[in-house]
PDB file of C-alpha atoms and ligand atoms in Angstrom:
ATOM      1  CA  MET A   1     -38.096 -35.103   2.372  1.00  0.00           C
ATOM      2  CA  THR A   2     -37.484 -33.663  -1.343  1.00  0.00           C
ATOM      3  CA  GLY A   3     -40.329 -33.769  -3.252  1.00  0.00           C
ATOM      4  CA  GLN A   4     -43.122 -33.240  -0.838  1.00  0.00           C
ATOM      5  CA  ARG A   5     -45.137 -30.117   0.031  1.00  0.00           C
ATOM      6  CA  ALA A   6     -46.486 -27.826   2.656  1.00  0.00           C
ATOM      7  CA  LEU A   7     -49.611 -25.315   2.888  1.00  0.00           C
ATOM      8  CA  ILE A   8     -48.890 -23.512   5.848  1.00  0.00           C
ATOM      9  CA  THR A   9     -51.884 -21.789   6.997  1.00  0.00           C
ATOM     10  CA  GLY A  10     -50.213 -18.066   8.573  1.00  0.00           C
ATOM     11  CA  GLY A  11     -47.497 -18.219   7.316  1.00  0.00           C
ATOM     12  CA  SER A  12     -46.435 -14.673   6.506  1.00  0.00           C
ATOM     13  CA  ARG A  13     -45.404 -13.859   9.776  1.00  0.00           C
ATOM     14  CA  GLY A  14     -44.206 -15.393  13.293  1.00  0.00           C
ATOM     15  CA  VAL A  15     -44.234 -18.931  13.910  1.00  0.00           C
ATOM     16  CA  GLY A  16     -46.213 -19.933  10.248  1.00  0.00           C
ATOM     17  CA  ALA A  17     -43.095 -18.181   9.262  1.00  0.00           C
ATOM     18  CA  ALA A  18     -40.619 -20.451  11.062  1.00  0.00           C
ATOM     19  CA  VAL A  19     -42.221 -23.171   9.831  1.00  0.00           C
ATOM     20  CA  ALA A  20     -41.789 -22.293   6.568  1.00  0.00           C
ATOM     21  CA  ALA A  21     -38.211 -22.305   7.118  1.00  0.00           C
ATOM     22  CA  ARG A  22     -37.536 -25.249   9.165  1.00  0.00           C
ATOM     23  CA  LEU A  23     -39.685 -27.353   5.936  1.00  0.00           C
ATOM     24  CA  ALA A  24     -37.961 -25.921   3.217  1.00  0.00           C
ATOM     25  CA  ALA A  25     -34.623 -26.483   5.051  1.00  0.00           C
ATOM     26  CA  ALA A  26     -36.371 -30.107   4.942  1.00  0.00           C
ATOM     27  CA  GLY A  27     -36.660 -30.134   1.195  1.00  0.00           C
ATOM     28  CA  LEU A  28     -39.950 -29.595   1.432  1.00  0.00           C
ATOM     29  CA  THR A  29     -41.317 -26.679  -1.075  1.00  0.00           C
ATOM     30  CA  ILE A  30     -44.049 -24.740   0.339  1.00  0.00           C
ATOM     31  CA  ALA A  31     -47.464 -23.076   0.118  1.00  0.00           C
ATOM     32  CA  VAL A  32     -46.806 -20.009   2.796  1.00  0.00           C
ATOM     33  CA  HIS A  33     -50.932 -19.040   2.508  1.00  0.00           C
ATOM     34  CA  CYS A  34     -51.427 -15.116   4.846  1.00  0.00           C
ATOM     35  CA  ARG A  35     -54.722 -13.584   5.178  1.00  0.00           C
ATOM     36  CA  SER A  36     -53.966 -10.200   3.290  1.00  0.00           C
ATOM     37  CA  ASP A  37     -50.291  -9.748   3.862  1.00  0.00           C
ATOM     38  CA  ILE A  38     -49.109 -10.861   0.440  1.00  0.00           C
ATOM     39  CA  ALA A  39     -46.099  -8.382   0.885  1.00  0.00           C
ATOM     40  CA  ALA A  40     -45.308 -10.407   3.938  1.00  0.00           C
ATOM     41  CA  ALA A  41     -46.331 -13.533   2.532  1.00  0.00           C
ATOM     42  CA  GLU A  42     -43.494 -12.799  -0.765  1.00  0.00           C
ATOM     43  CA  GLY A  43     -40.676 -11.432   1.558  1.00  0.00           C
ATOM     44  CA  VAL A  44     -41.434 -14.622   3.613  1.00  0.00           C
ATOM     45  CA  VAL A  45     -41.409 -16.712  -0.246  1.00  0.00           C
ATOM     46  CA  ALA A  46     -38.617 -15.026  -1.245  1.00  0.00           C
ATOM     47  CA  GLY A  47     -36.562 -15.495   1.765  1.00  0.00           C
ATOM     48  CA  LEU A  48     -36.881 -19.719   2.053  1.00  0.00           C
ATOM     49  CA  PRO A  49     -34.284 -22.113   0.661  1.00  0.00           C
ATOM     50  CA  GLY A  50     -34.975 -23.944  -2.743  1.00  0.00           C
ATOM     51  CA  SER A  51     -37.572 -22.908  -5.313  1.00  0.00           C
ATOM     52  CA  GLY A  52     -40.433 -23.562  -6.202  1.00  0.00           C
ATOM     53  CA  HIS A  53     -42.974 -21.600  -3.665  1.00  0.00           C
ATOM     54  CA  ILE A  54     -45.470 -20.300  -3.832  1.00  0.00           C
ATOM     55  CA  VAL A  55     -47.801 -17.361  -1.613  1.00  0.00           C
ATOM     56  CA  VAL A  56     -51.496 -17.825  -1.554  1.00  0.00           C
ATOM     57  CA  SER A  57     -54.043 -15.951  -0.077  1.00  0.00           C
ATOM     58  CA  GLY A  58     -57.650 -16.143   1.796  1.00  0.00           C
ATOM     59  CA  ASP A  59     -59.743 -15.947   5.481  1.00  0.00           C
ATOM     60  CA  ILE A  60     -59.979 -18.880   7.161  1.00  0.00           C
ATOM     61  CA  GLY A  61     -63.134 -17.575   8.161  1.00  0.00           C
ATOM     62  CA  ASP A  62     -64.586 -18.538   5.294  1.00  0.00           C
ATOM     63  CA  PRO A  63     -65.421 -21.152   4.078  1.00  0.00           C
ATOM     64  CA  GLU A  64     -64.927 -20.173   0.091  1.00  0.00           C
ATOM     65  CA  GLN A  65     -62.000 -18.066   0.346  1.00  0.00           C
ATOM     66  CA  VAL A  66     -60.796 -21.626   2.394  1.00  0.00           C
ATOM     67  CA  GLU A  67     -61.634 -24.022  -1.042  1.00  0.00           C
ATOM     68  CA  THR A  68     -60.252 -21.395  -2.792  1.00  0.00           C
ATOM     69  CA  PHE A  69     -57.011 -20.814  -1.091  1.00  0.00           C
ATOM     70  CA  VAL A  70     -56.127 -24.574  -0.849  1.00  0.00           C
ATOM     71  CA  GLY A  71     -57.451 -25.392  -4.655  1.00  0.00           C
ATOM     72  CA  GLU A  72     -54.485 -22.513  -5.200  1.00  0.00           C
ATOM     73  CA  ALA A  73     -52.014 -24.018  -3.111  1.00  0.00           C
ATOM     74  CA  VAL A  74     -52.558 -27.664  -4.439  1.00  0.00           C
ATOM     75  CA  SER A  75     -52.833 -26.914  -8.575  1.00  0.00           C
ATOM     76  CA  GLY A  76     -49.628 -24.073  -7.807  1.00  0.00           C
ATOM     77  CA  LEU A  77     -47.699 -26.958  -6.214  1.00  0.00           C
ATOM     78  CA  GLY A  78     -48.714 -29.851  -8.189  1.00  0.00           C
ATOM     79  CA  GLY A  79     -50.147 -31.430  -4.999  1.00  0.00           C
ATOM     80  CA  LEU A  80     -50.260 -31.295  -1.312  1.00  0.00           C
ATOM     81  CA  ASP A  81     -48.582 -33.924   1.681  1.00  0.00           C
ATOM     82  CA  VAL A  82     -48.667 -31.478   5.007  1.00  0.00           C
ATOM     83  CA  LEU A  83     -51.552 -29.171   6.088  1.00  0.00           C
ATOM     84  CA  VAL A  84     -50.060 -27.049   9.292  1.00  0.00           C
ATOM     85  CA  ASN A  85     -53.269 -25.371  10.647  1.00  0.00           C
ATOM     86  CA  ASN A  86     -51.371 -22.512  11.675  1.00  0.00           C
ATOM     87  CA  ALA A  87     -53.122 -19.275  10.944  1.00  0.00           C
ATOM     88  CA  ALA A  88     -55.750 -17.889  14.332  1.00  0.00           C
ATOM     89  CA  ILE A  89     -56.717 -14.805  15.930  1.00  0.00           C
ATOM     90  CA  HIS A  90     -56.343 -13.806  19.679  1.00  0.00           C
ATOM     91  CA  THR A  91     -58.652 -10.782  20.994  1.00  0.00           C
ATOM     92  CA  ASP A  92     -59.535  -9.809  24.057  1.00  0.00           C
ATOM     93  CA  GLN A  93     -62.757  -9.500  25.073  1.00  0.00           C
ATOM     94  CA  PRO A  94     -62.308  -9.462  29.629  1.00  0.00           C
ATOM     95  CA  ILE A  95     -65.978 -10.553  30.867  1.00  0.00           C
ATOM     96  CA  ALA A  96     -66.435  -7.512  33.390  1.00  0.00           C
ATOM     97  CA  SER A  97     -65.599  -5.246  31.021  1.00  0.00           C
ATOM     98  CA  THR A  98     -67.668  -6.589  27.504  1.00  0.00           C
ATOM     99  CA  SER A  99     -71.110  -5.354  26.609  1.00  0.00           C
ATOM    100  CA  TYR A 100     -72.938  -8.247  25.334  1.00  0.00           C
ATOM    101  CA  GLU A 101     -73.298  -6.953  21.929  1.00  0.00           C
ATOM    102  CA  GLN A 102     -68.621  -7.130  21.809  1.00  0.00           C
ATOM    103  CA  TRP A 103     -68.758 -10.465  23.730  1.00  0.00           C
ATOM    104  CA  ARG A 104     -71.191 -12.380  20.899  1.00  0.00           C
ATOM    105  CA  ALA A 105     -69.457 -10.757  17.929  1.00  0.00           C
ATOM    106  CA  GLY A 106     -66.074 -11.451  20.048  1.00  0.00           C
ATOM    107  CA  TRP A 107     -66.981 -15.104  20.066  1.00  0.00           C
ATOM    108  CA  ARG A 108     -68.573 -15.683  16.798  1.00  0.00           C
ATOM    109  CA  ARG A 109     -65.180 -14.179  14.835  1.00  0.00           C
ATOM    110  CA  VAL A 110     -63.118 -16.273  17.106  1.00  0.00           C
ATOM    111  CA  ILE A 111     -64.618 -19.628  17.113  1.00  0.00           C
ATOM    112  CA  ASP A 112     -65.206 -18.545  13.510  1.00  0.00           C
ATOM    113  CA  VAL A 113     -62.090 -18.247  12.128  1.00  0.00           C
ATOM    114  CA  ASN A 114     -60.033 -20.779  14.434  1.00  0.00           C
ATOM    115  CA  VAL A 115     -62.876 -22.744  14.873  1.00  0.00           C
ATOM    116  CA  HIS A 116     -64.353 -22.996  11.704  1.00  0.00           C
ATOM    117  CA  GLY A 117     -61.931 -22.243   9.760  1.00  0.00           C
ATOM    118  CA  THR A 118     -59.397 -24.466  10.401  1.00  0.00           C
ATOM    119  CA  ALA A 119     -61.720 -27.340  10.447  1.00  0.00           C
ATOM    120  CA  ASN A 120     -62.632 -26.899   7.002  1.00  0.00           C
ATOM    121  CA  VAL A 121     -58.745 -26.071   5.700  1.00  0.00           C
ATOM    122  CA  THR A 122     -58.335 -29.034   7.096  1.00  0.00           C
ATOM    123  CA  TRP A 123     -61.612 -30.391   5.376  1.00  0.00           C
ATOM    124  CA  CYS A 124     -59.973 -29.120   1.618  1.00  0.00           C
ATOM    125  CA  PHE A 125     -56.794 -31.104   2.072  1.00  0.00           C
ATOM    126  CA  VAL A 126     -58.234 -33.984   3.052  1.00  0.00           C
ATOM    127  CA  ASP A 127     -60.947 -34.267   0.166  1.00  0.00           C
ATOM    128  CA  HIS A 128     -56.980 -33.919  -1.806  1.00  0.00           C
ATOM    129  CA  LEU A 129     -55.215 -36.384  -0.056  1.00  0.00           C
ATOM    130  CA  ARG A 130     -58.001 -39.167  -1.209  1.00  0.00           C
ATOM    131  CA  THR A 131     -58.466 -38.109  -4.658  1.00  0.00           C
ATOM    132  CA  ARG A 132     -55.066 -37.631  -5.221  1.00  0.00           C
ATOM    133  CA  PRO A 133     -53.861 -39.866  -7.503  1.00  0.00           C
ATOM    134  CA  GLU A 134     -50.768 -41.000  -5.264  1.00  0.00           C
ATOM    135  CA  GLY A 135     -53.820 -41.803  -2.194  1.00  0.00           C
ATOM    136  CA  PRO A 136     -54.214 -40.157   1.209  1.00  0.00           C
ATOM    137  CA  ASP A 137     -51.647 -42.351   2.522  1.00  0.00           C
ATOM    138  CA  GLY A 138     -48.353 -40.189   4.491  1.00  0.00           C
ATOM    139  CA  GLY A 139     -50.038 -37.000   4.460  1.00  0.00           C
ATOM    140  CA  ARG A 140     -49.876 -34.680   7.449  1.00  0.00           C
ATOM    141  CA  ILE A 141     -51.570 -32.640  10.001  1.00  0.00           C
ATOM    142  CA  ILE A 142     -50.124 -30.462  13.093  1.00  0.00           C
ATOM    143  CA  ASN A 143     -52.695 -28.016  14.773  1.00  0.00           C
ATOM    144  CA  VAL A 144     -51.416 -24.843  16.207  1.00  0.00           C
ATOM    145  CA  GLY A 145     -52.905 -24.241  19.675  1.00  0.00           C
ATOM    146  CA  SER A 146     -51.784 -22.689  23.078  1.00  0.00           C
ATOM    147  CA  ARG A 147     -50.555 -23.932  25.967  1.00  0.00           C
ATOM    148  CA  GLY A 148     -53.955 -21.902  27.405  1.00  0.00           C
ATOM    149  CA  ALA A 149     -56.376 -24.399  26.755  1.00  0.00           C
ATOM    150  CA  TYR A 150     -55.310 -26.150  29.648  1.00  0.00           C
ATOM    151  CA  ARG A 151     -54.075 -22.734  31.974  1.00  0.00           C
ATOM    152  CA  GLY A 152     -57.128 -21.011  31.147  1.00  0.00           C
ATOM    153  CA  GLU A 153     -57.213 -16.920  28.685  1.00  0.00           C
ATOM    154  CA  PRO A 154     -59.242 -15.135  32.003  1.00  0.00           C
ATOM    155  CA  ASN A 155     -59.385 -11.261  29.121  1.00  0.00           C
ATOM    156  CA  ALA A 156     -59.969 -14.090  26.046  1.00  0.00           C
ATOM    157  CA  PRO A 157     -61.961 -17.206  26.870  1.00  0.00           C
ATOM    158  CA  ALA A 158     -63.063 -17.179  23.288  1.00  0.00           C
ATOM    159  CA  TYR A 159     -59.200 -17.369  22.442  1.00  0.00           C
ATOM    160  CA  GLY A 160     -58.937 -20.344  24.785  1.00  0.00           C
ATOM    161  CA  ALA A 161     -61.948 -22.338  24.264  1.00  0.00           C
ATOM    162  CA  SER A 162     -61.350 -22.357  20.189  1.00  0.00           C
ATOM    163  CA  LYS A 163     -56.897 -23.859  21.479  1.00  0.00           C
ATOM    164  CA  ALA A 164     -59.150 -26.236  23.154  1.00  0.00           C
ATOM    165  CA  ALA A 165     -61.012 -27.653  20.215  1.00  0.00           C
ATOM    166  CA  VAL A 166     -58.033 -27.542  18.318  1.00  0.00           C
ATOM    167  CA  HIS A 167     -57.003 -29.919  20.399  1.00  0.00           C
ATOM    168  CA  SER A 168     -59.470 -31.875  20.297  1.00  0.00           C
ATOM    169  CA  MET A 169     -60.108 -32.076  16.873  1.00  0.00           C
ATOM    170  CA  ALA A 170     -57.076 -33.145  16.173  1.00  0.00           C
ATOM    171  CA  GLN A 171     -57.370 -35.907  18.706  1.00  0.00           C
ATOM    172  CA  SER A 172     -60.667 -37.140  16.837  1.00  0.00           C
ATOM    173  CA  LEU A 173     -58.962 -36.865  13.696  1.00  0.00           C
ATOM    174  CA  ALA A 174     -55.965 -38.711  14.005  1.00  0.00           C
ATOM    175  CA  VAL A 175     -58.764 -41.802  15.436  1.00  0.00           C
ATOM    176  CA  SER A 176     -60.906 -40.865  12.238  1.00  0.00           C
ATOM    177  CA  LEU A 177     -57.471 -40.521   9.763  1.00  0.00           C
ATOM    178  CA  ALA A 178     -55.033 -43.189  10.753  1.00  0.00           C
ATOM    179  CA  PRO A 179     -56.723 -45.752   8.065  1.00  0.00           C
ATOM    180  CA  TYR A 180     -56.273 -43.352   5.819  1.00  0.00           C
ATOM    181  CA  GLY A 181     -52.082 -43.274   6.915  1.00  0.00           C
ATOM    182  CA  ILE A 182     -52.266 -39.383   7.506  1.00  0.00           C
ATOM    183  CA  GLY A 183     -50.756 -38.576  11.238  1.00  0.00           C
ATOM    184  CA  VAL A 184     -53.128 -35.576  13.110  1.00  0.00           C
ATOM    185  CA  ALA A 185     -51.465 -34.386  15.608  1.00  0.00           C
ATOM    186  CA  ALA A 186     -51.970 -30.659  17.557  1.00  0.00           C
ATOM    187  CA  VAL A 187     -48.791 -27.686  19.851  1.00  0.00           C
ATOM    188  CA  ALA A 188     -49.852 -26.500  22.447  1.00  0.00           C
ATOM    189  CA  PRO A 189     -46.977 -23.069  22.722  1.00  0.00           C
ATOM    190  CA  GLY A 190     -46.971 -21.030  25.284  1.00  0.00           C
ATOM    191  CA  PHE A 191     -46.191 -16.874  24.662  1.00  0.00           C
ATOM    192  CA  ILE A 192     -43.681 -16.546  21.699  1.00  0.00           C
ATOM    193  CA  ARG A 193     -42.229 -13.868  20.403  1.00  0.00           C
ATOM    194  CA  THR A 194     -44.312 -12.118  17.411  1.00  0.00           C
ATOM    195  CA  ASP A 195     -47.088  -9.881  16.547  1.00  0.00           C
ATOM    196  CA  MET A 196     -50.208 -11.867  18.400  1.00  0.00           C
ATOM    197  CA  ALA A 197     -48.477 -11.378  21.696  1.00  0.00           C
ATOM    198  CA  GLY A 198     -46.252  -7.665  21.476  1.00  0.00           C
ATOM    199  CA  PRO A 199     -47.955  -5.504  22.902  1.00  0.00           C
ATOM    200  CA  MET A 200     -48.850  -7.641  26.578  1.00  0.00           C
ATOM    201  CA  LEU A 201     -44.418  -8.148  26.025  1.00  0.00           C
ATOM    202  CA  ALA A 202     -43.634  -4.621  25.776  1.00  0.00           C
ATOM    203  CA  GLY A 203     -46.499  -4.088  28.206  1.00  0.00           C
ATOM    204  CA  PRO A 204     -46.813  -3.749  32.600  1.00  0.00           C
ATOM    205  CA  ALA A 205     -47.402  -7.618  31.855  1.00  0.00           C
ATOM    206  CA  GLY A 206     -43.897  -8.704  30.633  1.00  0.00           C
ATOM    207  CA  ASP A 207     -41.722  -9.314  32.861  1.00  0.00           C
ATOM    208  CA  GLY A 208     -44.470 -11.466  34.876  1.00  0.00           C
ATOM    209  CA  ILE A 209     -44.953 -13.629  31.384  1.00  0.00           C
ATOM    210  CA  ARG A 210     -41.078 -13.995  31.075  1.00  0.00           C
ATOM    211  CA  ALA A 211     -40.903 -15.302  34.320  1.00  0.00           C
ATOM    212  CA  GLN A 212     -43.677 -17.436  34.158  1.00  0.00           C
ATOM    213  CA  SER A 213     -41.409 -19.911  32.159  1.00  0.00           C
ATOM    214  CA  PRO A 214     -37.983 -21.247  34.588  1.00  0.00           C
ATOM    215  CA  PHE A 215     -35.660 -20.190  31.482  1.00  0.00           C
ATOM    216  CA  GLY A 216     -36.959 -16.998  32.186  1.00  0.00           C
ATOM    217  CA  ARG A 217     -38.138 -15.791  29.023  1.00  0.00           C
ATOM    218  CA  VAL A 218     -40.610 -16.582  26.206  1.00  0.00           C
ATOM    219  CA  ALA A 219     -40.268 -18.776  23.301  1.00  0.00           C
ATOM    220  CA  GLU A 220     -39.079 -16.706  20.039  1.00  0.00           C
ATOM    221  CA  PRO A 221     -41.211 -18.898  17.101  1.00  0.00           C
ATOM    222  CA  ASP A 222     -38.592 -21.033  15.851  1.00  0.00           C
ATOM    223  CA  ASP A 223     -38.821 -23.039  19.086  1.00  0.00           C
ATOM    224  CA  VAL A 224     -42.233 -24.051  18.657  1.00  0.00           C
ATOM    225  CA  ALA A 225     -41.312 -24.321  14.888  1.00  0.00           C
ATOM    226  CA  SER A 226     -39.064 -27.227  15.211  1.00  0.00           C
ATOM    227  CA  ALA A 227     -41.158 -29.189  16.599  1.00  0.00           C
ATOM    228  CA  VAL A 228     -43.883 -28.661  13.862  1.00  0.00           C
ATOM    229  CA  ALA A 229     -41.608 -29.188  11.728  1.00  0.00           C
ATOM    230  CA  TRP A 230     -40.818 -32.331  13.206  1.00  0.00           C
ATOM    231  CA  LEU A 231     -44.814 -33.744  12.861  1.00  0.00           C
ATOM    232  CA  ALA A 232     -44.394 -33.308   9.270  1.00  0.00           C
ATOM    233  CA  LEU A 233     -41.487 -36.148   8.862  1.00  0.00           C
ATOM    234  CA  PRO A 234     -41.641 -39.463   8.307  1.00  0.00           C
ATOM    235  CA  GLY A 235     -40.300 -40.926  11.041  1.00  0.00           C
ATOM    236  CA  SER A 236     -42.960 -39.034  13.825  1.00  0.00           C
ATOM    237  CA  LEU A 237     -45.911 -41.095  13.074  1.00  0.00           C
ATOM    238  CA  TRP A 238     -46.452 -42.389  16.359  1.00  0.00           C
ATOM    239  CA  ALA A 239     -47.517 -38.826  18.083  1.00  0.00           C
ATOM    240  CA  SER A 240     -50.237 -38.597  16.237  1.00  0.00           C
ATOM    241  CA  GLY A 241     -53.084 -37.498  18.722  1.00  0.00           C
ATOM    242  CA  ALA A 242     -50.915 -36.561  20.921  1.00  0.00           C
ATOM    243  CA  VAL A 243     -50.380 -32.602  21.198  1.00  0.00           C
ATOM    244  CA  ILE A 244     -47.020 -31.861  22.998  1.00  0.00           C
ATOM    245  CA  ASP A 245     -46.977 -28.796  25.343  1.00  0.00           C
ATOM    246  CA  LEU A 246     -44.111 -26.156  23.769  1.00  0.00           C
ATOM    247  CA  ASN A 247     -44.060 -24.077  27.351  1.00  0.00           C
ATOM    248  CA  GLY A 248     -40.803 -24.422  28.799  1.00  0.00           C
ATOM    249  CA  ALA A 249     -41.654 -25.326  31.223  1.00  0.00           C
ATOM    250  CA  SER A 250     -43.598 -22.692  32.215  1.00  0.00           C
ATOM    251  CA  TYR A 251     -47.335 -25.252  32.332  1.00  0.00           C
ATOM    252  CA  LEU A 252     -46.987 -28.932  33.965  1.00  0.00           C
ATOM    253  CA  ARG A 253     -50.163 -31.019  33.414  1.00  0.00           C
TER     254      ARG A 253
HETATM  255  N1  NAP B   1     -47.889 -15.855  20.115  1.00  0.00           N
HETATM  256  C1  NAP B   1     -48.197 -16.488  20.927  1.00  0.00           C
HETATM  257  O1  NAP B   1     -47.301 -16.107  22.246  1.00  0.00           O
HETATM  258  C2  NAP B   1     -49.221 -17.789  20.815  1.00  0.00           C
HETATM  259  C3  NAP B   1     -49.031 -18.564  22.019  1.00  0.00           C
HETATM  260  C4  NAP B   1     -49.109 -19.452  21.634  1.00  0.00           C
HETATM  261  C5  NAP B   1     -50.421 -19.778  20.420  1.00  0.00           C
HETATM  262  N2  NAP B   1     -49.736 -19.401  19.428  1.00  0.00           N
HETATM  263  C6  NAP B   1     -50.163 -19.315  18.409  1.00  0.00           C
HETATM  264  O2  NAP B   1     -49.178 -19.912  17.150  1.00  0.00           O
HETATM  265  C7  NAP B   1     -50.509 -19.573  15.805  1.00  0.00           C
HETATM  266  C8  NAP B   1     -49.375 -18.095  15.459  1.00  0.00           C
HETATM  267  O3  NAP B   1     -49.553 -17.101  16.178  1.00  0.00           O
HETATM  268  P1  NAP B   1     -48.491 -16.125  16.161  1.00  0.00           P
HETATM  269  O4  NAP B   1     -48.112 -15.712  16.454  1.00  0.00           O
HETATM  270  O5  NAP B   1     -47.373 -16.568  15.050  1.00  0.00           O
HETATM  271  O6  NAP B   1     -49.730 -15.128  14.901  1.00  0.00           O
HETATM  272  P2  NAP B   1     -48.541 -14.022  14.254  1.00  0.00           P
HETATM  273  O7  NAP B   1     -47.630 -13.447  14.373  1.00  0.00           O
HETATM  274  O8  NAP B   1     -50.385 -13.196  14.759  1.00  0.00           O
HETATM  275  O9  NAP B   1     -49.842 -14.261  13.066  1.00  0.00           O
HETATM  276  C9  NAP B   1     -50.902 -14.804  12.593  1.00  0.00           C
HETATM  277  C10 NAP B   1     -50.937 -14.718  11.446  1.00  0.00           C
HETATM  278  O10 NAP B   1     -52.106 -15.742  11.242  1.00  0.00           O
HETATM  279  C11 NAP B   1     -53.527 -14.500   9.859  1.00  0.00           C
HETATM  280  N3  NAP B   1     -54.108 -14.595   9.555  1.00  0.00           N
HETATM  281  C12 NAP B   1     -54.723 -14.394  10.847  1.00  0.00           C
HETATM  282  N4  NAP B   1     -55.818 -14.561  10.946  1.00  0.00           N
HETATM  283  C13 NAP B   1     -55.694 -14.826   9.937  1.00  0.00           C
HETATM  284  C14 NAP B   1     -56.847 -14.739   9.273  1.00  0.00           C
HETATM  285  N5  NAP B   1     -58.523 -14.381   9.682  1.00  0.00           N
HETATM  286  N6  NAP B   1     -57.445 -16.026   8.179  1.00  0.00           N
HETATM  287  C15 NAP B   1     -56.372 -16.131   7.386  1.00  0.00           C
HETATM  288  N7  NAP B   1     -55.298 -15.825   8.227  1.00  0.00           N
HETATM  289  C16 NAP B   1     -55.104 -15.272   9.352  1.00  0.00           C
HETATM  290  C17 NAP B   1     -51.770 -13.739   9.630  1.00  0.00           C
HETATM  291  O11 NAP B   1     -51.953 -13.172   8.086  1.00  0.00           O
HETATM  292  P3  NAP B   1     -52.004 -11.692   7.704  1.00  0.00           P
HETATM  293  O12 NAP B   1     -49.337 -11.290   8.109  1.00  0.00           O
HETATM  294  O13 NAP B   1     -51.960 -11.725   6.442  1.00  0.00           O
HETATM  295  O14 NAP B   1     -52.146 -10.911   8.452  1.00  0.00           O
HETATM  296  C18 NAP B   1     -50.473 -13.714  10.608  1.00  0.00           C
HETATM  297  O15 NAP B   1     -49.664 -15.253   8.675  1.00  0.00           O
HETATM  298  C19 NAP B   1     -51.143 -19.226  16.042  1.00  0.00           C
HETATM  299  O16 NAP B   1     -52.430 -20.818  15.786  1.00  0.00           O
HETATM  300  C20 NAP B   1     -51.866 -18.687  17.668  1.00  0.00           C
HETATM  301  O17 NAP B   1     -52.809 -19.187  18.954  1.00  0.00           O
HETATM  302  C21 NAP B   1     -49.387 -18.490  20.381  1.00  0.00           C
END
C-alpha cells in the first residue's frame, strides 16, 4: 500500500485515531482530520509509523470548511486514494423530555454533521478522484455507521436516523461509483470504548451495555479499525455495497 493516501475524518481520537494507526502501519500516508482539537490530531500524527502524515481541520457540518480541508488534504499529500467517513456527533434527545425548540435544533445539527457532512466530504473526495491525472480507479470510501440504525436509538433518534442514512448512502454510491473503479462500503459498530460512549459506559447503564455482547464487553477502537482498514485494501473490492456488522454478536439481523 506504499504510495496510497488516506483522509480520515474525526481522526484525532477514538475509532478514527485507531484507523489512522492501522492504515499507516499498512504503508499509507494519512491526513488526520479533526474539528478543532488540533493538538490531539498532531499527537495522533506524531505516533504514526512512516512519514509525511498531516493534520487538517474543519467542521464537516459547514460545506465551505469541508471543501477547504479536503483540498488541503489533497495538496498536502499530493492526492488521495482512500476516504474514511468517521467523524460524527451523538446527541441525547429523549422525545418525552425535549422541548420542540431543542428537538428541531438537535435534529438539524445531527443531520447537518452526520449526513450532509458525510455527503459533502464524499462529493469533494470523488471530485478529486475523477479529476486526478491517474483517474478514479482504485479509490475507496468507507462510512462508519452504527448498529443503532437497525437496533434503534431510543434516546438519540436523530443519531440513529443519521446512521441509517450513512449506510444507505454507501450502498447507493457503491452502485453509482463502481463504473469508476471506486469501492464503497460501510461498517455498523455497536458500542465502542471511546469518548462518545464514555459517559454511558461509566454510568448506571454501563454493565447492561457490556452484557449486550456474549463476549461481556464493548468494542475497543481497534476492533472496528481492523475491519475499516481491510475495506481500504485492494483485496476488499467485492465487499463494495456491504454494511458490515461489528457488534460482538450483540445484535443479530
Ligand atoms: N463510540 C461508540 O460507541 C460508537 C458506536 C457506533 C458507531 N460509532 C461511530 O464511530 C465513529 C467514531 O466515533 P468515536 O466514538 O470514535 O467518536 P469520538 O471519540 O467522539 O471522536 C469524534 C471525532 O469526530 C470529530 N468530530 C466531531 N464532530 C465533528 C464535526 N462537526 N466536524 C468535524 N469533525 C468532528 C472529532 O474532532 P475533535 O477531536 O476536534 O472534536 C473527533 O475526531 C462515529 O461515526 C460514531 O458515530 C461510535
